[in-house]
Short mmCIF file of N, CA and C in Angstrom, two decimals:
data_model
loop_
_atom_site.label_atom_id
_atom_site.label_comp_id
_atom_site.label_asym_id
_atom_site.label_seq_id
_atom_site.Cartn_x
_atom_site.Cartn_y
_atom_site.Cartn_z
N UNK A 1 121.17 34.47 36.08
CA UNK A 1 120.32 33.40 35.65
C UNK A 1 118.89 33.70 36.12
N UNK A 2 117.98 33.02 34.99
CA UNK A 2 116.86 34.12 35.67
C UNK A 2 115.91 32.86 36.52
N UNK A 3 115.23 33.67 37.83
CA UNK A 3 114.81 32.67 38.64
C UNK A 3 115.48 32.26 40.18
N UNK A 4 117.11 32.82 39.67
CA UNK A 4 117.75 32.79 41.15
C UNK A 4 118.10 34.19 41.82
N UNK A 5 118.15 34.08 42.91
CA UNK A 5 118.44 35.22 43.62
C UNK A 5 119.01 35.13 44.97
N UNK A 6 119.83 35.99 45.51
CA UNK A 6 120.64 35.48 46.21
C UNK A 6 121.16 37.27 47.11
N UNK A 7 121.13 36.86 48.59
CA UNK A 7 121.71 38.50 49.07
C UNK A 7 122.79 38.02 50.22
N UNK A 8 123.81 38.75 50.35
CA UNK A 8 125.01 38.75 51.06
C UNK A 8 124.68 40.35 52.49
N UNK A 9 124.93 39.90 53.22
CA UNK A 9 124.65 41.28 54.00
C UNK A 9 126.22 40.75 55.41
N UNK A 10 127.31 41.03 55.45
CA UNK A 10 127.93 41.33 56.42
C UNK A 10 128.14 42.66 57.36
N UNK A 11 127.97 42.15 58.50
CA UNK A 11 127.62 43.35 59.61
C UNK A 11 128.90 43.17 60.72
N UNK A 12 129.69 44.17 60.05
CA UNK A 12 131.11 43.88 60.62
C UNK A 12 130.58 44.28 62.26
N UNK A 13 130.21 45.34 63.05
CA UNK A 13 130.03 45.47 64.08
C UNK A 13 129.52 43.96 64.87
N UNK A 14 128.69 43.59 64.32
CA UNK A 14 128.13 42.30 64.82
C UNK A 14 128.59 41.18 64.65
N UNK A 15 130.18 40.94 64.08
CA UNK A 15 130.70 39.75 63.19
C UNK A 15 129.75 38.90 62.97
N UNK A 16 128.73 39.18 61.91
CA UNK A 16 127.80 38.60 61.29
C UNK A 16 127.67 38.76 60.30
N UNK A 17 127.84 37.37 59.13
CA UNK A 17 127.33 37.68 57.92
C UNK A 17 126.13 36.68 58.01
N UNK A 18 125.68 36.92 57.08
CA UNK A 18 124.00 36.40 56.84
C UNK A 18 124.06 35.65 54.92
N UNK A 19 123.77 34.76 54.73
CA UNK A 19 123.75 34.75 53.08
C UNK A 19 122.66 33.73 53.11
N UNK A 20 121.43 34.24 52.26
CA UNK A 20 120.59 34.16 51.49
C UNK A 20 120.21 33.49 49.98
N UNK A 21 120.03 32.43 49.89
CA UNK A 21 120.03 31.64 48.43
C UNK A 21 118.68 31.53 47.96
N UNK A 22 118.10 31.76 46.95
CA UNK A 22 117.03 31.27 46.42
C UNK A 22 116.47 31.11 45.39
N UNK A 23 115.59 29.94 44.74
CA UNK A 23 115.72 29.99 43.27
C UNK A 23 113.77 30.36 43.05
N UNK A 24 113.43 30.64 43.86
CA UNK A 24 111.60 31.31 43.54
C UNK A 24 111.91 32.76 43.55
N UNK A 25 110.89 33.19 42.51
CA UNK A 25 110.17 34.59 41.97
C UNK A 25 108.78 34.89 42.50
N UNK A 26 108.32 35.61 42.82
CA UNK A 26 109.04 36.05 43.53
C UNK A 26 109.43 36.03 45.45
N UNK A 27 109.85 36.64 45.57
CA UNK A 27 110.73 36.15 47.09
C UNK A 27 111.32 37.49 48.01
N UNK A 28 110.61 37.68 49.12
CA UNK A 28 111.36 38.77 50.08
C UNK A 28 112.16 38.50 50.52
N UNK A 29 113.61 38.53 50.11
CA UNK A 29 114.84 38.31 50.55
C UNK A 29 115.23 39.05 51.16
N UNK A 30 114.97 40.32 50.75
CA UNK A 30 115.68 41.37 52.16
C UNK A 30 115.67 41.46 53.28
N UNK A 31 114.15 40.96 53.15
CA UNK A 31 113.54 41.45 54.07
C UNK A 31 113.73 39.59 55.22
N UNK A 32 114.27 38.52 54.51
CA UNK A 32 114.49 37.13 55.15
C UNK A 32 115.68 37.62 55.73
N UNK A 33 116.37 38.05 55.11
CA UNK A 33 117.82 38.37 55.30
C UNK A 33 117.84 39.23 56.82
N UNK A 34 117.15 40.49 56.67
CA UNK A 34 116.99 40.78 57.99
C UNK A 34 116.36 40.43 59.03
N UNK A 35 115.24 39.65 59.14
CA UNK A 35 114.75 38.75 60.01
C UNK A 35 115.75 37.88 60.20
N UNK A 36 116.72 36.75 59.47
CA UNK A 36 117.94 36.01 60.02
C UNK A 36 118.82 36.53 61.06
N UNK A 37 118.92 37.82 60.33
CA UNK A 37 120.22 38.48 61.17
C UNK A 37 119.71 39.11 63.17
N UNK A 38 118.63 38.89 62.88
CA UNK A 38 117.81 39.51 64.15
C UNK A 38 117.60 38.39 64.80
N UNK A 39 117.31 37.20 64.77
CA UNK A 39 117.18 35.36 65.04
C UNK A 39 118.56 35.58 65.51
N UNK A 40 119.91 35.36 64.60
CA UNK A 40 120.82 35.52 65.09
C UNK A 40 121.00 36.01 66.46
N UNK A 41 121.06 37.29 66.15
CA UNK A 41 121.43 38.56 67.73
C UNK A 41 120.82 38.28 68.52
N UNK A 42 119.40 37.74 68.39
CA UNK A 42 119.23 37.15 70.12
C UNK A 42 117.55 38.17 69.72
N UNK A 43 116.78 38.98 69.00
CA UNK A 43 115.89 39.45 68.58
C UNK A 43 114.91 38.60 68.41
N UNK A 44 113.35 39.53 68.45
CA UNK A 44 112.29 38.74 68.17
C UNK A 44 112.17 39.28 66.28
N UNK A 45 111.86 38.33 65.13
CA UNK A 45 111.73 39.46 64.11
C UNK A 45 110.57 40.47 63.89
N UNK A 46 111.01 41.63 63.68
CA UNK A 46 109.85 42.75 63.35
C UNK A 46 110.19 43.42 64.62
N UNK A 47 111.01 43.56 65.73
CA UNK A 47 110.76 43.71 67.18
C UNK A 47 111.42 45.27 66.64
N UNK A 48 112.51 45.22 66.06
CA UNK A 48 113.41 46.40 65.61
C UNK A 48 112.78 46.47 64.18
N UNK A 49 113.11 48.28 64.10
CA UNK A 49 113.00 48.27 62.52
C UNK A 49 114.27 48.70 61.80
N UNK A 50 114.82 48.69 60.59
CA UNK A 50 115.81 49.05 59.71
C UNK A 50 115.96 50.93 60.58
N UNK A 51 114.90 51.68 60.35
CA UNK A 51 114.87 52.69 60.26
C UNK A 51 115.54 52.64 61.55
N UNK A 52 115.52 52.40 62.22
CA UNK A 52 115.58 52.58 64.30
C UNK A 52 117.07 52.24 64.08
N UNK A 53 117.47 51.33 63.55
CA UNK A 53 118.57 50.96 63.49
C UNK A 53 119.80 51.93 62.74
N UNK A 54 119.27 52.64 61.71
CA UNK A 54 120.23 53.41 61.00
C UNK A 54 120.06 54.84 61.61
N UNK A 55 119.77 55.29 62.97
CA UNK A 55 119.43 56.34 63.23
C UNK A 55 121.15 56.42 64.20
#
């Protein structure tokens, strides 16, 4: 449907899933999505990066 958007990210190591709803265009969801998941864990966001993490 156009207008919604929506991201699922489960992080089995962390038993954390994260889910993301939204109906604005446009919208950094990925990038909300990973800032949540970092709020979560106990993180400041931006403190870690993706890259640092997949190393």
């Amino acid at each position: 449907m156009d207008g919604c958007l929506s991201n699922l990210h489960h992080y089995t190591e962390d038993r954390l899933t994260v889910i993301v709803l939204g109906n604005v265009r446009p919208f950094p969801i990925r990038e909300l999505t990973f800032e949540l998941k970092e709020l979560a864990l106990g993180f400041a966001p931006g403190s870690r990066s993706r890259a640092e993490l997949e190393e």
